[in-house]
Short mmCIF file of N, CA, C and O in Angstrom, two decimals:
data_model
loop_
_atom_site.label_atom_id
_atom_site.label_comp_id
_atom_site.label_asym_id
_atom_site.label_seq_id
_atom_site.Cartn_x
_atom_site.Cartn_y
_atom_site.Cartn_z
N MET K 19 109.64 121.82 89.32
CA MET K 19 108.31 122.31 89.64
C MET K 19 107.60 121.25 90.48
O MET K 19 107.56 120.10 90.11
N ILE K 20 107.03 121.65 91.58
CA ILE K 20 106.36 120.72 92.48
C ILE K 20 104.95 120.47 91.99
O ILE K 20 104.17 121.39 91.78
N GLN K 21 104.63 119.21 91.80
CA GLN K 21 103.31 118.80 91.36
C GLN K 21 102.46 118.46 92.59
O GLN K 21 102.98 118.11 93.65
N SER K 22 101.17 118.53 92.42
CA SER K 22 100.28 118.26 93.56
C SER K 22 100.39 116.81 94.03
O SER K 22 100.23 116.54 95.21
N SER K 23 100.69 115.88 93.13
CA SER K 23 100.79 114.47 93.55
C SER K 23 101.96 114.25 94.49
O SER K 23 101.86 113.48 95.44
N SER K 24 103.08 114.94 94.27
CA SER K 24 104.22 114.78 95.16
C SER K 24 103.94 115.43 96.52
O SER K 24 104.36 114.91 97.55
N VAL K 25 103.22 116.53 96.51
CA VAL K 25 102.86 117.20 97.77
C VAL K 25 101.94 116.30 98.58
O VAL K 25 102.13 116.11 99.79
N VAL K 26 100.95 115.70 97.92
CA VAL K 26 100.03 114.79 98.60
C VAL K 26 100.78 113.59 99.16
O VAL K 26 100.56 113.17 100.30
N ALA K 27 101.70 113.03 98.38
CA ALA K 27 102.49 111.88 98.84
C ALA K 27 103.31 112.24 100.08
O ALA K 27 103.36 111.49 101.05
N GLY K 28 103.93 113.41 100.06
CA GLY K 28 104.72 113.85 101.21
C GLY K 28 103.87 114.10 102.44
O GLY K 28 104.23 113.70 103.55
N ILE K 29 102.73 114.74 102.26
CA ILE K 29 101.84 115.03 103.40
C ILE K 29 101.30 113.73 103.99
O ILE K 29 101.26 113.57 105.22
N LEU K 30 100.90 112.80 103.15
CA LEU K 30 100.40 111.53 103.65
C LEU K 30 101.48 110.74 104.39
O LEU K 30 101.23 110.20 105.47
N SER K 31 102.66 110.71 103.82
CA SER K 31 103.77 109.98 104.44
C SER K 31 104.14 110.57 105.80
O SER K 31 104.17 109.86 106.81
N GLY K 32 104.39 111.86 105.83
CA GLY K 32 104.77 112.51 107.09
C GLY K 32 103.62 112.59 108.07
O GLY K 32 103.81 112.42 109.28
N GLY K 33 102.42 112.83 107.57
CA GLY K 33 101.26 112.99 108.44
C GLY K 33 100.87 111.70 109.16
O GLY K 33 100.53 111.73 110.35
N MET K 34 100.91 110.60 108.45
CA MET K 34 100.55 109.32 109.08
C MET K 34 101.54 108.95 110.18
O MET K 34 101.16 108.51 111.26
N THR K 35 102.82 109.15 109.90
CA THR K 35 103.84 108.84 110.90
C THR K 35 103.73 109.79 112.08
O THR K 35 103.88 109.37 113.23
N GLN K 36 103.45 111.06 111.83
CA GLN K 36 103.31 112.02 112.91
C GLN K 36 102.11 111.68 113.79
O GLN K 36 102.17 111.81 115.01
N LEU K 37 101.04 111.23 113.17
CA LEU K 37 99.86 110.82 113.93
C LEU K 37 100.17 109.65 114.85
O LEU K 37 99.78 109.65 116.02
N GLN K 38 100.92 108.67 114.36
CA GLN K 38 101.32 107.54 115.19
C GLN K 38 102.21 108.00 116.34
O GLN K 38 102.05 107.53 117.48
N ASP K 39 103.14 108.89 116.07
CA ASP K 39 104.02 109.40 117.12
C ASP K 39 103.25 110.21 118.16
O ASP K 39 103.54 110.12 119.36
N THR K 40 102.27 110.98 117.71
CA THR K 40 101.46 111.75 118.65
C THR K 40 100.67 110.82 119.57
O THR K 40 100.57 111.07 120.77
N ARG K 41 100.13 109.77 119.02
CA ARG K 41 99.42 108.78 119.85
C ARG K 41 100.36 108.12 120.84
O ARG K 41 99.99 107.88 121.99
N SER K 42 101.59 107.81 120.41
CA SER K 42 102.57 107.22 121.32
C SER K 42 102.90 108.18 122.46
O SER K 42 103.04 107.76 123.60
N LEU K 43 103.02 109.47 122.15
CA LEU K 43 103.28 110.47 123.18
C LEU K 43 102.11 110.55 124.17
O LEU K 43 102.31 110.58 125.38
N GLN K 44 100.90 110.54 123.65
CA GLN K 44 99.72 110.63 124.51
C GLN K 44 99.58 109.41 125.42
O GLN K 44 99.10 109.52 126.54
N HIS K 45 99.99 108.25 124.93
CA HIS K 45 99.87 107.03 125.73
C HIS K 45 101.07 106.82 126.65
O HIS K 45 101.11 105.86 127.40
N GLY K 46 102.05 107.69 126.55
CA GLY K 46 103.20 107.61 127.44
C GLY K 46 104.29 106.67 126.99
O GLY K 46 105.23 106.42 127.73
N SER K 47 104.19 106.13 125.80
CA SER K 47 105.23 105.21 125.32
C SER K 47 106.38 105.95 124.62
O SER K 47 107.32 105.32 124.17
N MET K 48 106.30 107.28 124.58
CA MET K 48 107.35 108.09 123.97
C MET K 48 107.50 109.36 124.80
O MET K 48 106.51 109.96 125.21
N GLY K 49 108.75 109.74 125.04
CA GLY K 49 109.02 110.96 125.79
C GLY K 49 108.97 112.20 124.92
O GLY K 49 108.92 112.11 123.69
N LYS K 50 109.00 113.37 125.57
CA LYS K 50 108.91 114.64 124.84
C LYS K 50 110.12 114.87 123.94
O LYS K 50 109.97 115.35 122.82
N ARG K 51 111.29 114.53 124.42
CA ARG K 51 112.49 114.74 123.61
C ARG K 51 112.49 113.80 122.40
O ARG K 51 112.86 114.20 121.30
N GLU K 52 112.10 112.56 122.62
CA GLU K 52 112.01 111.61 121.51
C GLU K 52 110.95 112.05 120.50
O GLU K 52 111.13 111.94 119.30
N TYR K 53 109.84 112.59 121.01
CA TYR K 53 108.79 113.10 120.14
C TYR K 53 109.29 114.27 119.28
O TYR K 53 108.99 114.35 118.10
N THR K 54 110.09 115.14 119.89
CA THR K 54 110.68 116.25 119.15
C THR K 54 111.56 115.74 118.02
O THR K 54 111.46 116.21 116.88
N ALA K 55 112.40 114.77 118.34
CA ALA K 55 113.29 114.21 117.32
C ALA K 55 112.49 113.54 116.21
O ALA K 55 112.80 113.69 115.02
N HIS K 56 111.44 112.82 116.57
CA HIS K 56 110.62 112.15 115.56
C HIS K 56 109.86 113.16 114.70
O HIS K 56 109.64 112.91 113.50
N THR K 57 109.45 114.26 115.29
CA THR K 57 108.73 115.29 114.52
C THR K 57 109.64 115.88 113.45
O THR K 57 109.22 116.04 112.29
N VAL K 58 110.86 116.20 113.80
CA VAL K 58 111.82 116.72 112.82
C VAL K 58 112.04 115.67 111.73
O VAL K 58 112.06 115.98 110.54
N GLU K 59 112.19 114.42 112.14
CA GLU K 59 112.38 113.33 111.19
C GLU K 59 111.18 113.18 110.25
O GLU K 59 111.34 112.96 109.04
N ASN K 60 109.98 113.32 110.77
CA ASN K 60 108.78 113.21 109.95
C ASN K 60 108.69 114.33 108.92
O ASN K 60 108.30 114.11 107.77
N VAL K 61 109.04 115.54 109.34
CA VAL K 61 108.98 116.68 108.41
C VAL K 61 110.01 116.52 107.30
O VAL K 61 109.69 116.68 106.12
N THR K 62 111.24 116.18 107.66
CA THR K 62 112.26 116.04 106.63
C THR K 62 111.99 114.82 105.75
O THR K 62 112.31 114.83 104.56
N GLY K 63 111.39 113.77 106.32
CA GLY K 63 111.01 112.62 105.51
C GLY K 63 109.94 112.99 104.49
O GLY K 63 109.98 112.56 103.34
N ALA K 64 108.98 113.82 104.91
CA ALA K 64 107.93 114.26 103.99
C ALA K 64 108.50 115.11 102.86
O ALA K 64 108.13 114.94 101.70
N VAL K 65 109.42 115.99 103.20
CA VAL K 65 110.07 116.80 102.16
C VAL K 65 110.89 115.91 101.23
O VAL K 65 110.91 116.10 100.02
N GLY K 66 111.54 114.89 101.80
CA GLY K 66 112.30 113.95 100.99
C GLY K 66 111.42 113.18 100.02
O GLY K 66 111.79 112.95 98.87
N VAL K 67 110.23 112.79 100.48
CA VAL K 67 109.28 112.10 99.60
C VAL K 67 108.87 113.02 98.46
O VAL K 67 108.86 112.61 97.29
N MET K 68 108.55 114.26 98.78
CA MET K 68 108.14 115.21 97.75
C MET K 68 109.23 115.38 96.69
O MET K 68 108.98 115.29 95.49
N ALA K 69 110.45 115.62 97.15
CA ALA K 69 111.56 115.82 96.21
C ALA K 69 111.87 114.54 95.45
O ALA K 69 112.13 114.57 94.24
N GLY K 70 111.84 113.41 96.16
CA GLY K 70 112.15 112.14 95.52
C GLY K 70 111.16 111.77 94.43
O GLY K 70 111.54 111.28 93.37
N VAL K 71 109.88 112.00 94.69
CA VAL K 71 108.86 111.71 93.68
C VAL K 71 109.08 112.58 92.45
O VAL K 71 109.03 112.11 91.31
N GLU K 72 109.34 113.86 92.68
CA GLU K 72 109.56 114.79 91.56
C GLU K 72 110.77 114.40 90.73
O GLU K 72 110.68 114.23 89.51
N TYR K 73 111.91 114.29 91.37
CA TYR K 73 113.14 114.02 90.64
C TYR K 73 113.19 112.60 90.09
O TYR K 73 113.74 112.36 89.03
N GLY K 74 112.62 111.66 90.82
CA GLY K 74 112.55 110.29 90.32
C GLY K 74 111.71 110.20 89.06
O GLY K 74 112.07 109.49 88.11
N ALA K 75 110.62 110.93 89.02
CA ALA K 75 109.77 110.94 87.82
C ALA K 75 110.50 111.57 86.64
O ALA K 75 110.39 111.08 85.51
N VAL K 76 111.26 112.61 86.90
CA VAL K 76 112.02 113.26 85.82
C VAL K 76 113.07 112.31 85.25
O VAL K 76 113.19 112.15 84.03
N VAL K 77 113.81 111.65 86.13
CA VAL K 77 114.84 110.71 85.67
C VAL K 77 114.19 109.53 84.96
O VAL K 77 114.66 109.09 83.90
N GLY K 78 113.10 109.01 85.52
CA GLY K 78 112.40 107.90 84.89
C GLY K 78 111.87 108.26 83.52
O GLY K 78 111.92 107.45 82.58
N SER K 79 111.36 109.47 83.37
CA SER K 79 110.86 109.94 82.07
C SER K 79 111.98 110.05 81.05
O SER K 79 111.79 109.76 79.87
N ALA K 80 113.14 110.48 81.51
CA ALA K 80 114.27 110.61 80.60
C ALA K 80 114.76 109.25 80.10
O ALA K 80 115.17 109.11 78.96
N LEU K 81 114.70 108.25 80.98
CA LEU K 81 115.19 106.92 80.61
C LEU K 81 114.16 106.11 79.83
O LEU K 81 114.51 105.45 78.86
N LEU K 82 112.91 106.15 80.28
CA LEU K 82 111.87 105.34 79.66
C LEU K 82 110.52 106.04 79.88
O LEU K 82 109.86 105.82 80.90
N PRO K 83 110.14 106.91 78.95
CA PRO K 83 108.88 107.66 79.12
C PRO K 83 107.69 106.73 79.38
O PRO K 83 107.61 105.64 78.84
N GLY K 84 106.80 107.18 80.24
CA GLY K 84 105.61 106.40 80.59
C GLY K 84 105.86 105.54 81.80
O GLY K 84 105.70 105.97 82.94
N VAL K 85 106.27 104.30 81.56
CA VAL K 85 106.52 103.35 82.65
C VAL K 85 107.66 103.85 83.53
O VAL K 85 107.61 103.74 84.76
N GLY K 86 108.69 104.39 82.93
CA GLY K 86 109.82 104.91 83.68
C GLY K 86 109.45 106.06 84.59
O GLY K 86 110.02 106.21 85.67
N THR K 87 108.49 106.84 84.17
CA THR K 87 108.02 107.95 85.00
C THR K 87 107.42 107.43 86.30
O THR K 87 107.75 107.91 87.39
N VAL K 88 106.57 106.42 86.19
CA VAL K 88 105.93 105.85 87.38
C VAL K 88 106.96 105.16 88.26
O VAL K 88 106.99 105.38 89.48
N LEU K 89 107.79 104.32 87.65
CA LEU K 89 108.81 103.61 88.44
C LEU K 89 109.79 104.59 89.09
O LEU K 89 110.16 104.41 90.25
N GLY K 90 110.19 105.61 88.34
CA GLY K 90 111.10 106.61 88.89
C GLY K 90 110.49 107.36 90.05
O GLY K 90 111.16 107.65 91.05
N ALA K 91 109.20 107.68 89.95
CA ALA K 91 108.52 108.39 91.04
C ALA K 91 108.45 107.53 92.30
O ALA K 91 108.69 108.02 93.40
N VAL K 92 108.16 106.25 92.13
CA VAL K 92 108.07 105.36 93.29
C VAL K 92 109.44 105.17 93.94
O VAL K 92 109.60 105.32 95.15
N VAL K 93 110.44 104.84 93.13
CA VAL K 93 111.78 104.63 93.66
C VAL K 93 112.33 105.94 94.26
O VAL K 93 112.91 105.93 95.36
N GLY K 94 112.11 107.04 93.58
CA GLY K 94 112.56 108.33 94.11
C GLY K 94 111.88 108.68 95.42
O GLY K 94 112.52 109.21 96.33
N GLY K 95 110.59 108.39 95.53
CA GLY K 95 109.88 108.66 96.78
C GLY K 95 110.42 107.85 97.95
O GLY K 95 110.60 108.37 99.05
N VAL K 96 110.70 106.57 97.70
CA VAL K 96 111.24 105.71 98.75
C VAL K 96 112.63 106.18 99.17
O VAL K 96 112.93 106.31 100.37
N LEU K 97 113.49 106.45 98.18
CA LEU K 97 114.85 106.92 98.50
C LEU K 97 114.83 108.29 99.16
O LEU K 97 115.59 108.54 100.10
N GLY K 98 113.95 109.17 98.70
CA GLY K 98 113.83 110.49 99.31
C GLY K 98 113.37 110.41 100.76
O GLY K 98 113.87 111.14 101.62
N ASP K 99 112.43 109.51 101.02
CA ASP K 99 111.95 109.32 102.38
C ASP K 99 113.07 108.84 103.29
O ASP K 99 113.27 109.36 104.38
N ARG K 100 113.81 107.85 102.83
CA ARG K 100 114.90 107.31 103.65
C ARG K 100 115.99 108.34 103.91
O ARG K 100 116.47 108.48 105.04
N LEU K 101 116.37 109.07 102.87
CA LEU K 101 117.41 110.08 103.04
C LEU K 101 116.91 111.22 103.93
O LEU K 101 117.62 111.66 104.84
N GLY K 102 115.68 111.67 103.70
CA GLY K 102 115.12 112.74 104.52
C GLY K 102 115.00 112.34 105.98
O GLY K 102 115.32 113.13 106.88
N ARG K 103 114.58 111.10 106.24
CA ARG K 103 114.46 110.64 107.63
C ARG K 103 115.83 110.47 108.28
O ARG K 103 115.98 110.74 109.48
N ALA K 104 116.82 110.03 107.52
CA ALA K 104 118.17 109.89 108.09
C ALA K 104 118.72 111.25 108.51
O ALA K 104 119.23 111.41 109.63
N VAL K 105 118.60 112.22 107.63
CA VAL K 105 119.09 113.57 107.94
C VAL K 105 118.26 114.17 109.08
O VAL K 105 118.80 114.74 110.03
N GLY K 106 116.95 114.04 109.00
CA GLY K 106 116.07 114.60 110.02
C GLY K 106 116.24 113.94 111.37
O GLY K 106 116.13 114.58 112.41
N GLY K 107 116.49 112.63 111.37
CA GLY K 107 116.71 111.93 112.63
C GLY K 107 117.94 112.45 113.35
O GLY K 107 117.91 112.69 114.57
N GLN K 108 119.02 112.65 112.60
CA GLN K 108 120.24 113.20 113.20
C GLN K 108 120.01 114.62 113.71
O GLN K 108 120.39 114.96 114.82
N ALA K 109 119.37 115.44 112.89
CA ALA K 109 119.10 116.82 113.29
C ALA K 109 118.16 116.88 114.49
O ALA K 109 118.36 117.66 115.42
N GLY K 110 117.13 116.04 114.48
CA GLY K 110 116.17 116.02 115.57
C GLY K 110 116.79 115.62 116.89
O GLY K 110 116.49 116.20 117.94
N HIS K 111 117.68 114.64 116.86
CA HIS K 111 118.34 114.22 118.09
C HIS K 111 119.30 115.30 118.60
O HIS K 111 119.40 115.50 119.81
N MET K 112 119.95 115.99 117.68
CA MET K 112 120.83 117.09 118.09
C MET K 112 120.01 118.21 118.73
O MET K 112 120.41 118.78 119.74
N ILE K 113 118.86 118.52 118.14
CA ILE K 113 118.01 119.58 118.68
C ILE K 113 117.46 119.20 120.05
O ILE K 113 117.47 120.00 120.99
N SER K 114 117.01 117.96 120.19
CA SER K 114 116.39 117.56 121.45
C SER K 114 117.40 117.44 122.58
O SER K 114 117.04 117.50 123.75
N ARG K 115 118.68 117.27 122.25
CA ARG K 115 119.73 117.18 123.28
C ARG K 115 120.34 118.54 123.61
O ARG K 115 121.08 118.66 124.58
N ASN K 116 120.05 119.56 122.83
CA ASN K 116 120.65 120.87 123.00
C ASN K 116 120.13 121.52 124.28
O ASN K 116 118.93 121.70 124.45
N GLN K 117 121.03 121.89 125.17
CA GLN K 117 120.64 122.47 126.45
C GLN K 117 119.95 123.81 126.29
O GLN K 117 119.01 124.13 127.02
N MET K 118 120.39 124.62 125.32
CA MET K 118 119.79 125.92 125.12
C MET K 118 118.33 125.77 124.67
O MET K 118 117.45 126.49 125.15
N VAL K 119 118.08 124.83 123.78
CA VAL K 119 116.71 124.60 123.32
C VAL K 119 115.84 124.12 124.48
O VAL K 119 114.70 124.56 124.65
N ASN K 120 116.37 123.22 125.29
CA ASN K 120 115.60 122.70 126.42
C ASN K 120 115.31 123.77 127.46
O ASN K 120 114.25 123.77 128.08
N LYS K 121 116.22 124.71 127.65
CA LYS K 121 115.97 125.80 128.60
C LYS K 121 114.83 126.70 128.13
O LYS K 121 114.11 127.26 128.92
N VAL K 122 114.70 126.82 126.83
CA VAL K 122 113.63 127.65 126.26
C VAL K 122 112.30 126.91 126.29
O VAL K 122 111.26 127.49 126.61
N THR K 123 112.31 125.63 125.97
CA THR K 123 111.05 124.88 125.85
C THR K 123 110.49 124.39 127.18
O THR K 123 109.28 124.21 127.29
N ASP K 124 111.32 124.19 128.19
CA ASP K 124 110.80 123.70 129.48
C ASP K 124 109.80 124.66 130.12
O ASP K 124 108.74 124.24 130.57
N PRO K 125 110.07 125.97 130.19
CA PRO K 125 109.07 126.88 130.76
C PRO K 125 107.76 126.90 129.94
O PRO K 125 106.68 127.05 130.49
N ILE K 126 107.88 126.73 128.63
CA ILE K 126 106.68 126.70 127.78
C ILE K 126 105.85 125.48 128.10
O ILE K 126 104.62 125.56 128.24
N ALA K 127 106.50 124.34 128.28
CA ALA K 127 105.79 123.09 128.60
C ALA K 127 105.09 123.22 129.96
O ALA K 127 103.97 122.75 130.14
N GLU K 128 105.77 123.85 130.92
CA GLU K 128 105.16 124.03 132.25
C GLU K 128 103.97 124.96 132.18
O GLU K 128 102.96 124.76 132.86
N ALA K 129 104.06 126.00 131.37
CA ALA K 129 102.94 126.96 131.23
C ALA K 129 101.73 126.31 130.59
O ALA K 129 100.59 126.63 130.93
N ILE K 130 101.96 125.40 129.66
CA ILE K 130 100.86 124.72 128.98
C ILE K 130 100.12 123.80 129.94
O ILE K 130 98.91 123.71 129.92
N GLN K 131 100.88 123.15 130.81
CA GLN K 131 100.26 122.22 131.75
C GLN K 131 99.61 122.99 132.84
O GLN K 131 98.65 122.97 133.34
#
């Protein structure tokens, strides 16, 4: 069951990183394809934090109720973030390099400008 604290942790984690990446894109220090890959990574990292906090707290509670719950949530959140970002980074790079995706998104980018 997803608790509001894990959702908040995931949104804050992914949102802050996405904000930094958006600023980098606006300032020209990041390209559109790299931004796409980072966006996928940020989303999967946020989901990883949410799941990691939840499952880490459950495992921590089973081992040592109270303190274990907090420690498990923190460790689970960190591990979930890393795993989610690793998976998302690979997926994001595959998506941003895909020719079919680029053929679809290029006309949209031109229309926006």
